[in-house]
XYZ file of C-alpha atoms in Angstrom:
541
model
C 0.119 0.053 0.083
C 1.119 3.441 -0.738
C 0.810 6.017 1.686
C -1.415 9.003 0.432
C -0.516 12.712 1.626
C -2.552 15.940 1.323
C -0.718 19.109 2.413
C -2.944 22.412 2.536
C -1.089 25.571 2.937
C -3.483 28.392 3.589
C -6.532 27.403 1.957
C -4.755 25.726 -1.082
C -3.527 22.261 -1.587
C -0.022 22.141 -2.280
C 2.085 19.542 -3.858
C 4.375 17.952 -1.368
C 7.802 16.952 -2.554
C 9.461 15.678 0.537
C 8.901 15.596 4.123
C 10.686 15.039 7.632
C 8.223 15.666 10.714
C 9.105 14.990 14.217
C 6.211 14.896 16.974
C 7.315 14.821 20.610
C 5.502 14.294 23.883
C 5.513 17.455 26.035
C 6.887 19.424 23.399
C 5.948 21.123 20.005
C 6.152 19.100 16.950
C 8.149 20.356 13.845
C 9.316 19.423 10.509
C 11.114 20.280 7.189
C 9.027 20.025 3.987
C 9.929 20.662 0.273
C 6.888 21.847 -1.512
C 6.072 23.291 -4.901
C 4.838 26.766 -5.316
C 5.006 30.019 -3.337
C 4.966 29.884 0.447
C 4.741 32.582 2.848
C 6.017 32.642 6.456
C 3.287 32.351 9.040
C 0.705 30.721 6.702
C -1.333 27.868 8.372
C -0.655 24.378 7.127
C -2.161 20.928 7.555
C -0.930 17.434 6.569
C -3.376 14.572 6.178
C -2.076 11.023 5.637
C -3.774 7.702 5.207
C -4.249 4.718 3.021
C -6.913 3.814 0.428
C -8.067 7.681 0.622
C -9.006 7.319 4.011
C -7.084 10.361 5.371
C -6.611 11.556 8.901
C -5.195 14.871 10.177
C -1.617 14.278 11.097
C -0.046 17.638 11.632
C -1.334 21.134 12.149
C 0.811 24.057 12.453
C 2.354 27.165 10.592
C 5.144 27.921 8.531
C 8.221 29.169 10.657
C 10.848 29.591 7.978
C 10.915 29.606 3.979
C 14.163 28.977 2.063
C 14.231 28.519 -1.771
C 15.228 25.145 -2.963
C 15.610 25.500 -6.747
C 13.183 24.286 -9.632
C 10.149 26.067 -8.326
C 10.321 24.478 -4.988
C 10.723 25.836 -1.487
C 11.884 24.178 1.679
C 10.034 25.247 4.572
C 10.251 24.747 8.283
C 6.938 24.249 9.825
C 5.990 23.975 13.753
C 2.924 22.603 15.232
C 0.495 25.340 16.720
C 1.926 24.658 20.027
C 5.219 25.912 18.716
C 4.298 29.528 19.636
C 4.820 28.168 23.278
C 8.554 28.562 22.583
C 7.902 32.386 23.075
C 8.017 33.867 26.520
C 4.706 34.170 28.337
C 5.247 35.379 31.890
C 2.361 34.812 34.403
C 1.900 35.666 37.969
C -1.417 34.690 39.724
C -1.920 34.463 43.440
C -4.127 31.624 44.820
C -4.091 30.134 41.241
C -5.469 26.812 40.259
C -4.380 24.879 37.234
C -7.451 25.855 35.362
C -6.859 29.578 36.010
C -3.284 29.336 34.746
C -4.301 27.324 31.511
C -7.027 29.910 30.952
C -4.667 32.863 31.160
C -2.108 31.051 28.847
C -4.976 30.365 26.456
C -5.917 34.170 26.475
C -2.202 35.124 25.705
C -1.418 32.765 22.943
C -4.856 32.149 21.151
C -4.357 28.320 21.647
C -7.094 25.864 22.706
C -6.490 23.789 25.632
C -8.081 20.890 27.112
C -7.712 19.538 30.808
C -9.077 16.624 32.722
C -12.303 17.015 34.565
C -13.112 15.842 37.948
C -9.499 15.733 39.048
C -8.458 17.439 42.279
C -5.419 18.925 40.702
C -7.239 21.070 38.252
C -9.183 23.096 40.751
C -7.051 22.919 43.958
C -5.509 26.545 44.587
C -1.870 26.924 45.571
C -0.366 29.976 47.324
C 1.172 31.482 44.164
C 2.057 30.561 40.788
C 4.688 32.429 38.784
C 6.483 31.882 35.530
C 8.852 34.284 33.683
C 10.132 31.891 30.729
C 8.620 30.399 27.739
C 5.161 28.528 27.508
C 7.183 25.322 27.341
C 8.725 26.150 30.669
C 5.507 27.095 32.169
C 3.702 23.738 31.263
C 6.507 21.842 32.969
C 6.546 23.908 35.955
C 2.830 23.767 36.116
C 2.916 19.978 36.714
C 5.312 20.347 39.686
C 3.376 23.192 41.210
C 0.062 21.638 41.144
C 1.446 18.073 41.963
C -0.075 16.446 38.716
C 0.883 12.910 38.599
C 2.795 11.915 35.610
C 2.002 15.175 33.711
C 2.066 15.395 29.988
C 0.966 17.667 27.326
C 0.729 17.281 23.600
C -1.271 18.696 20.568
C -4.178 16.469 19.560
C -5.087 15.918 15.993
C -7.957 18.642 16.232
C -5.227 21.056 17.099
C -6.383 21.426 20.710
C -3.593 20.879 23.319
C -4.202 18.313 26.148
C -2.612 19.283 29.598
C -2.931 16.947 32.562
C -2.009 13.542 34.033
C -1.213 10.684 31.477
C -3.760 8.461 33.387
C -6.338 10.933 32.281
C -5.461 11.101 28.591
C -6.857 9.134 25.861
C -3.740 6.976 25.242
C -3.737 5.482 28.682
C -6.673 3.327 28.214
C -6.106 2.454 24.687
C -2.956 0.204 24.667
C -1.724 -1.059 21.346
C 0.046 -4.340 20.528
C 2.153 -4.357 17.293
C 3.853 -7.669 16.085
C 7.460 -7.516 15.735
C 7.192 -8.802 12.509
C 5.785 -5.459 11.154
C 8.900 -3.670 12.182
C 11.604 -2.925 9.354
C 14.246 -2.061 11.940
C 14.524 -2.377 15.444
C 17.005 -1.159 18.113
C 17.023 -0.698 21.929
C 14.221 1.679 22.289
C 12.912 2.280 18.611
C 11.108 0.794 15.947
C 11.158 1.657 12.162
C 8.075 0.618 10.590
C 5.530 1.655 7.857
C 3.831 4.807 8.458
C 0.598 4.470 10.800
C -1.619 7.615 10.530
C -2.870 7.320 14.010
C 0.293 6.935 15.722
C 0.997 9.802 17.761
C 3.362 10.722 20.994
C 2.048 9.378 24.098
C 0.554 6.255 22.524
C 1.018 2.964 24.717
C 2.669 0.413 22.195
C 3.474 -2.909 23.433
C 3.358 -1.498 27.030
C 5.908 1.267 26.117
C 4.933 4.972 26.039
C 5.921 6.490 22.860
C 7.652 9.738 23.386
C 8.659 10.589 19.781
C 7.273 9.719 16.415
C 9.436 10.644 13.381
C 7.743 10.487 9.926
C 10.064 10.548 6.701
C 8.545 9.501 3.511
C 6.553 6.401 4.026
C 8.046 5.181 7.021
C 7.879 6.102 10.688
C 10.239 5.802 13.527
C 8.780 5.448 16.927
C 10.775 5.960 20.140
C 10.172 5.369 23.726
C 12.291 5.581 26.991
C 13.371 2.401 28.478
C 13.767 4.079 31.925
C 13.844 7.546 33.202
C 17.283 7.835 32.751
C 17.140 7.298 29.009
C 15.035 10.431 28.487
C 17.903 12.637 27.706
C 21.380 11.525 26.864
C 22.795 14.966 27.223
C 21.258 15.282 30.710
C 22.969 12.064 31.798
C 26.247 13.283 30.430
C 25.947 16.648 32.341
C 24.969 15.117 35.622
C 27.982 12.588 35.423
C 30.186 15.673 34.861
C 28.679 17.616 37.501
C 27.300 15.579 40.281
C 25.897 18.322 42.284
C 23.338 18.847 39.406
C 22.306 15.375 39.911
C 21.895 15.590 43.570
C 20.328 19.032 43.269
C 22.723 20.704 45.543
C 22.828 23.869 43.124
C 19.185 24.538 44.239
C 17.998 25.710 47.565
C 16.042 23.218 49.659
C 13.600 23.779 52.449
C 13.876 22.147 55.648
C 12.112 21.806 59.207
C 13.914 22.639 62.448
C 13.614 19.651 64.560
C 16.005 20.435 67.578
C 18.454 22.967 68.681
C 21.993 21.497 68.305
C 23.936 23.226 70.821
C 24.133 26.293 73.133
C 26.775 28.900 73.234
C 28.431 30.745 76.150
C 30.375 33.869 75.868
C 33.834 33.163 74.300
C 32.758 29.886 72.603
C 34.218 29.312 69.081
C 31.841 28.705 66.280
C 33.416 26.648 63.706
C 32.557 23.970 61.132
C 33.533 21.080 63.466
C 31.114 22.338 66.200
C 28.828 25.311 65.041
C 27.505 26.071 68.501
C 24.775 28.462 66.726
C 23.226 25.617 64.873
C 20.106 23.546 64.644
C 19.066 19.904 63.419
C 16.950 20.235 60.095
C 14.817 17.591 58.307
C 14.904 18.137 54.567
C 11.347 18.643 52.821
C 10.507 17.482 49.271
C 9.199 20.075 46.637
C 5.623 19.460 48.089
C 6.707 20.567 51.511
C 6.467 17.075 53.001
C 9.304 15.461 55.175
C 11.732 13.665 52.837
C 12.211 10.881 55.001
C 14.488 9.056 52.756
C 17.170 11.650 53.696
C 18.424 11.478 57.236
C 18.207 14.551 59.569
C 20.906 16.918 59.014
C 22.769 17.477 62.298
C 24.155 20.996 63.393
C 23.636 23.083 60.516
C 24.797 26.565 60.833
C 22.462 29.435 61.289
C 22.796 32.738 59.530
C 24.231 35.674 61.426
C 23.785 39.374 60.714
C 26.697 41.791 61.555
C 29.033 38.856 62.275
C 32.263 39.466 64.386
C 34.024 38.553 67.542
C 31.224 38.180 70.122
C 29.043 40.249 67.598
C 25.881 39.729 65.850
C 22.087 39.641 65.594
C 21.245 35.958 66.608
C 18.156 34.062 67.820
C 17.514 30.396 67.518
C 14.567 29.544 65.435
C 11.841 27.401 67.088
C 11.213 23.930 66.419
C 8.919 23.705 63.443
C 10.568 26.639 61.764
C 10.990 26.413 57.994
C 14.408 27.282 56.823
C 16.248 27.635 53.430
C 19.140 25.204 52.939
C 21.946 25.807 50.584
C 25.280 23.870 49.634
C 28.448 25.976 49.433
C 30.170 25.005 46.218
C 27.492 22.448 45.358
C 29.119 20.079 47.879
C 26.790 17.909 49.845
C 29.261 18.252 52.968
C 28.811 22.005 53.096
C 25.139 22.679 53.945
C 24.339 25.914 55.464
C 20.927 27.764 56.309
C 20.546 30.814 54.384
C 17.157 32.051 55.429
C 14.606 31.430 58.215
C 11.085 31.755 57.078
C 7.914 32.383 59.115
C 5.881 29.878 57.233
C 3.343 28.212 59.432
C 3.573 30.689 62.484
C 1.038 33.314 63.303
C 2.214 36.830 62.635
C 2.280 40.027 64.805
C 0.318 43.128 63.453
C 2.502 45.079 60.936
C 1.538 47.771 58.386
C 3.427 48.203 55.255
C 6.279 50.717 55.836
C 6.716 49.835 59.608
C 9.750 47.997 61.050
C 9.154 45.498 63.854
C 11.420 43.444 65.894
C 9.347 41.116 68.118
C 10.248 38.238 70.634
C 6.728 37.434 71.456
C 3.540 39.367 72.119
C 4.078 42.329 74.308
C 7.957 42.195 73.854
C 8.812 44.189 70.663
C 10.503 47.138 69.121
C 8.646 48.949 66.587
C 8.971 51.803 64.203
C 5.819 53.082 62.523
C 5.486 54.635 59.075
C 5.685 58.243 60.527
C 8.942 57.362 62.290
C 7.544 56.953 65.981
C 9.519 54.122 67.742
C 7.930 52.046 70.525
C 9.761 49.452 72.774
C 7.842 47.269 74.960
C 8.275 44.378 77.325
C 6.294 42.932 80.138
C 9.459 41.996 82.051
C 12.439 43.891 83.027
C 14.247 46.256 80.734
C 17.712 47.156 81.555
C 20.199 49.677 79.791
C 23.903 49.939 80.805
C 26.368 52.631 79.488
C 29.659 54.340 80.522
C 28.027 57.643 79.103
C 24.394 57.873 78.226
C 23.029 61.090 76.558
C 19.304 61.615 76.027
C 18.280 64.629 73.819
C 14.600 65.485 73.549
C 12.493 68.432 72.904
C 9.815 67.020 75.367
C 10.464 64.178 77.708
C 7.568 62.470 79.564
C 7.791 59.455 81.940
C 4.833 57.567 83.456
C 5.818 54.958 85.902
C 4.026 52.991 88.767
C 6.981 53.753 91.066
C 10.399 55.045 90.408
C 13.777 54.703 92.164
C 16.783 56.456 90.924
C 20.141 55.545 92.529
C 23.227 57.847 91.769
C 26.606 56.651 93.026
C 28.242 60.266 92.909
C 27.043 63.560 91.930
C 23.426 64.364 90.673
C 23.067 67.650 88.749
C 19.978 68.977 87.063
C 19.905 72.194 85.126
C 16.430 73.559 84.201
C 16.377 76.418 81.837
C 12.660 77.250 82.674
C 10.330 76.516 85.507
C 10.525 73.154 87.281
C 7.210 71.877 89.022
C 7.131 68.917 91.422
C 3.795 67.666 92.499
C 3.138 64.891 94.956
C -0.064 63.672 95.940
C 1.654 61.932 98.864
C 4.560 63.044 101.090
C 8.087 64.681 99.655
C 10.945 63.926 101.524
C 14.291 65.760 100.795
C 17.235 64.287 102.729
C 21.003 65.101 102.574
C 23.952 63.703 104.393
C 25.861 66.965 103.991
C 24.824 70.501 103.330
C 21.371 71.376 101.816
C 21.375 74.830 99.907
C 18.398 76.308 98.327
C 18.762 79.610 96.377
C 16.738 81.714 94.322
C 17.194 84.820 92.364
C 13.521 85.734 92.727
C 11.105 84.985 95.419
C 10.657 81.815 97.501
C 7.368 80.688 98.842
C 6.361 78.052 101.054
C 2.306 77.133 101.059
C 1.567 74.559 103.635
C -1.979 73.363 104.549
C -0.861 71.620 107.543
C 1.877 72.186 109.936
C 5.579 73.416 109.266
C 7.964 71.862 111.648
C 11.763 72.638 111.839
C 14.282 70.719 113.864
C 17.747 72.370 114.069
C 20.568 70.729 115.654
C 22.749 73.816 116.338
C 22.241 77.520 115.194
C 19.666 79.139 113.014
C 20.717 82.254 111.366
C 18.035 84.111 109.562
C 19.238 87.441 107.845
C 16.569 89.805 106.175
C 17.976 92.918 104.207
C 14.858 94.963 104.659
C 12.227 93.135 106.701
C 11.095 89.808 108.498
C 7.504 89.211 109.308
C 5.804 86.487 111.067
C 2.133 86.297 111.264
C 0.041 83.763 113.251
C -3.100 83.531 115.537
C -0.872 82.663 118.375
C 2.947 82.705 118.887
C 5.583 80.890 120.827
C 9.296 81.535 120.952
C 11.680 80.113 123.416
C 11.947 76.469 124.721
C 9.512 73.850 125.084
C 8.411 75.158 128.551
C 9.257 78.873 128.315
C 7.397 81.239 125.860
C 9.145 84.602 125.530
C 5.952 86.242 124.297
C 4.163 84.936 127.635
C 7.221 86.408 129.478
C 6.646 89.660 127.659
C 3.057 89.636 128.574
C 3.985 88.880 132.250
C 6.274 91.838 132.084
C 3.664 94.063 130.935
C 1.370 93.118 133.700
C 4.146 93.607 136.108
C 4.919 97.031 134.716
C 1.094 97.878 134.931
C 0.966 96.705 138.600
C 4.192 98.734 139.400
C 2.890 101.931 137.826
C -0.215 101.447 139.936
C 1.616 100.936 142.964
C 3.893 103.955 142.417
C 1.027 106.145 141.691
C -0.823 105.200 144.950
C 2.504 105.143 147.079
C 2.380 106.945 150.396
C 4.720 106.788 153.177
C 5.213 108.355 156.999
C 7.145 111.634 157.213
C 7.793 111.774 161.068
C 4.216 111.108 162.409
C 2.464 112.390 159.322
C 1.401 110.352 156.135
C 2.799 111.856 152.995
C 0.692 112.843 150.083
C 0.551 110.958 146.823
C 3.448 111.419 144.537
C 3.207 114.609 142.266
C 3.499 112.459 139.083
C 0.851 109.987 140.330
C -1.270 111.001 137.171
C 1.626 110.051 134.743
C 2.024 106.795 136.692
C -1.599 106.005 136.353
C -1.385 106.617 132.538
C 1.800 104.147 132.295
C -0.426 101.601 134.110
C -3.179 102.269 131.422
C -0.632 101.933 128.596
C 0.876 98.729 130.147
C -2.694 97.243 130.497
C -3.379 98.020 126.909
C -0.317 96.429 125.672
C -1.090 93.319 127.934
C -4.604 93.202 126.290
C -3.056 93.625 122.761
C -0.511 90.964 123.218
C -2.244 88.363 125.490
C -4.584 86.987 122.627
C -1.752 86.063 120.389
C 0.458 84.380 123.071
C 0.209 80.618 122.664
C -0.079 78.547 125.890
């Protein structure tokens, strides 16, 4: 039987002189055709093949390049419609589902995609999906991001592109058995046989999944992978030359802290043999599940900011914290923790533009967007310095109680007014001299009593006037009041003046008359009595 071929470019059937077409699983098909007539870059083409005029669509794509071949023919390079996925199609979707990503890719490319229905991975959202590469890279990353089991994609005969798990595609339930006698040539993982119009990448032939179909003339070569290592010979060679690529040591890994390895005291040396500032880590797989096939990494060094001799910003992460692990120089024996993430823990309140360092709720240092700083702790806060200077336009302190202890001198200079208010008592004590001085006036206002206890001398000097006012007065000792003695003296003077005014005595046998100044003496008595009456009410008893 002769293979019949029908090539359509644009809307015109074109004579096909020669062809070599390669279709691949999870890749865009391509080919080189030699045709008669004029062809333009970008034209759509379709190739139908079959036997006995029963043709089926084999290739649908577009012209990527045209090269004159002589004698009225052109050699053209063609690609499947999916070939435009070789262009860059960046995507960034938060809380994305696989369906949303495929819908976005369809809008950007104009291609038609088909995804399986009823599968959890198609509509289960993930935290974030990003891709900044080609459409090919996007689809390959898609399977990993959404945990698609055995993910594949290919362009179907109708031009639509299937994206999903292999077990959900049409080939998984349509295995084909081809007798070995039909093969024209066999090798380890490929057969050469007569062209089969329905043969496509992904077909399950003799229990082997076909990953490449090559059509040249009337023959077809089908290729499958005997095992995962046979998928890419170049990849095997690269991994052999660079074992760090095979082990994935060139990529960062996530891990979970399972224990604190050690503790550090002042002066302890931190080295690779014993990194005291370190934790034990269980590696995670790319789906954030514990990779139990890998033993726990012991004593992995933690990152230190501002490192130096007894310097740095340090804090051990809690057990369960997610960390990023890198491998220096791609060496498996040089793991280190690059970053500590907050994944899985509750977060404190923080606004964009703020800075926050928090040990736990209620213990933090915060700088808000305006530049205001707040330092808080529900325990003890201690500052120690050789010389501490605080500058502020306004300084407010609110405290439940306050105790200031100064080992030497305490000097306070106030340029303006100072007010001390106490709802309770105020005690001012000095082990040596106490000096109060004012260039202006000094006032004491006391609602109760003012008591002065002076061990030795009290010396009070007033340049102009000293004035004491009270309802009653006491001056002297605790038993003798000078004001009372003065009052008694006035009474004594009054009595003495009265006695002198009435005094008479015998002159011989005759009583003398009253003194000539009796009236004056009586007047002095009155004066003394008036002074007594004035002083007596204000004399304290």
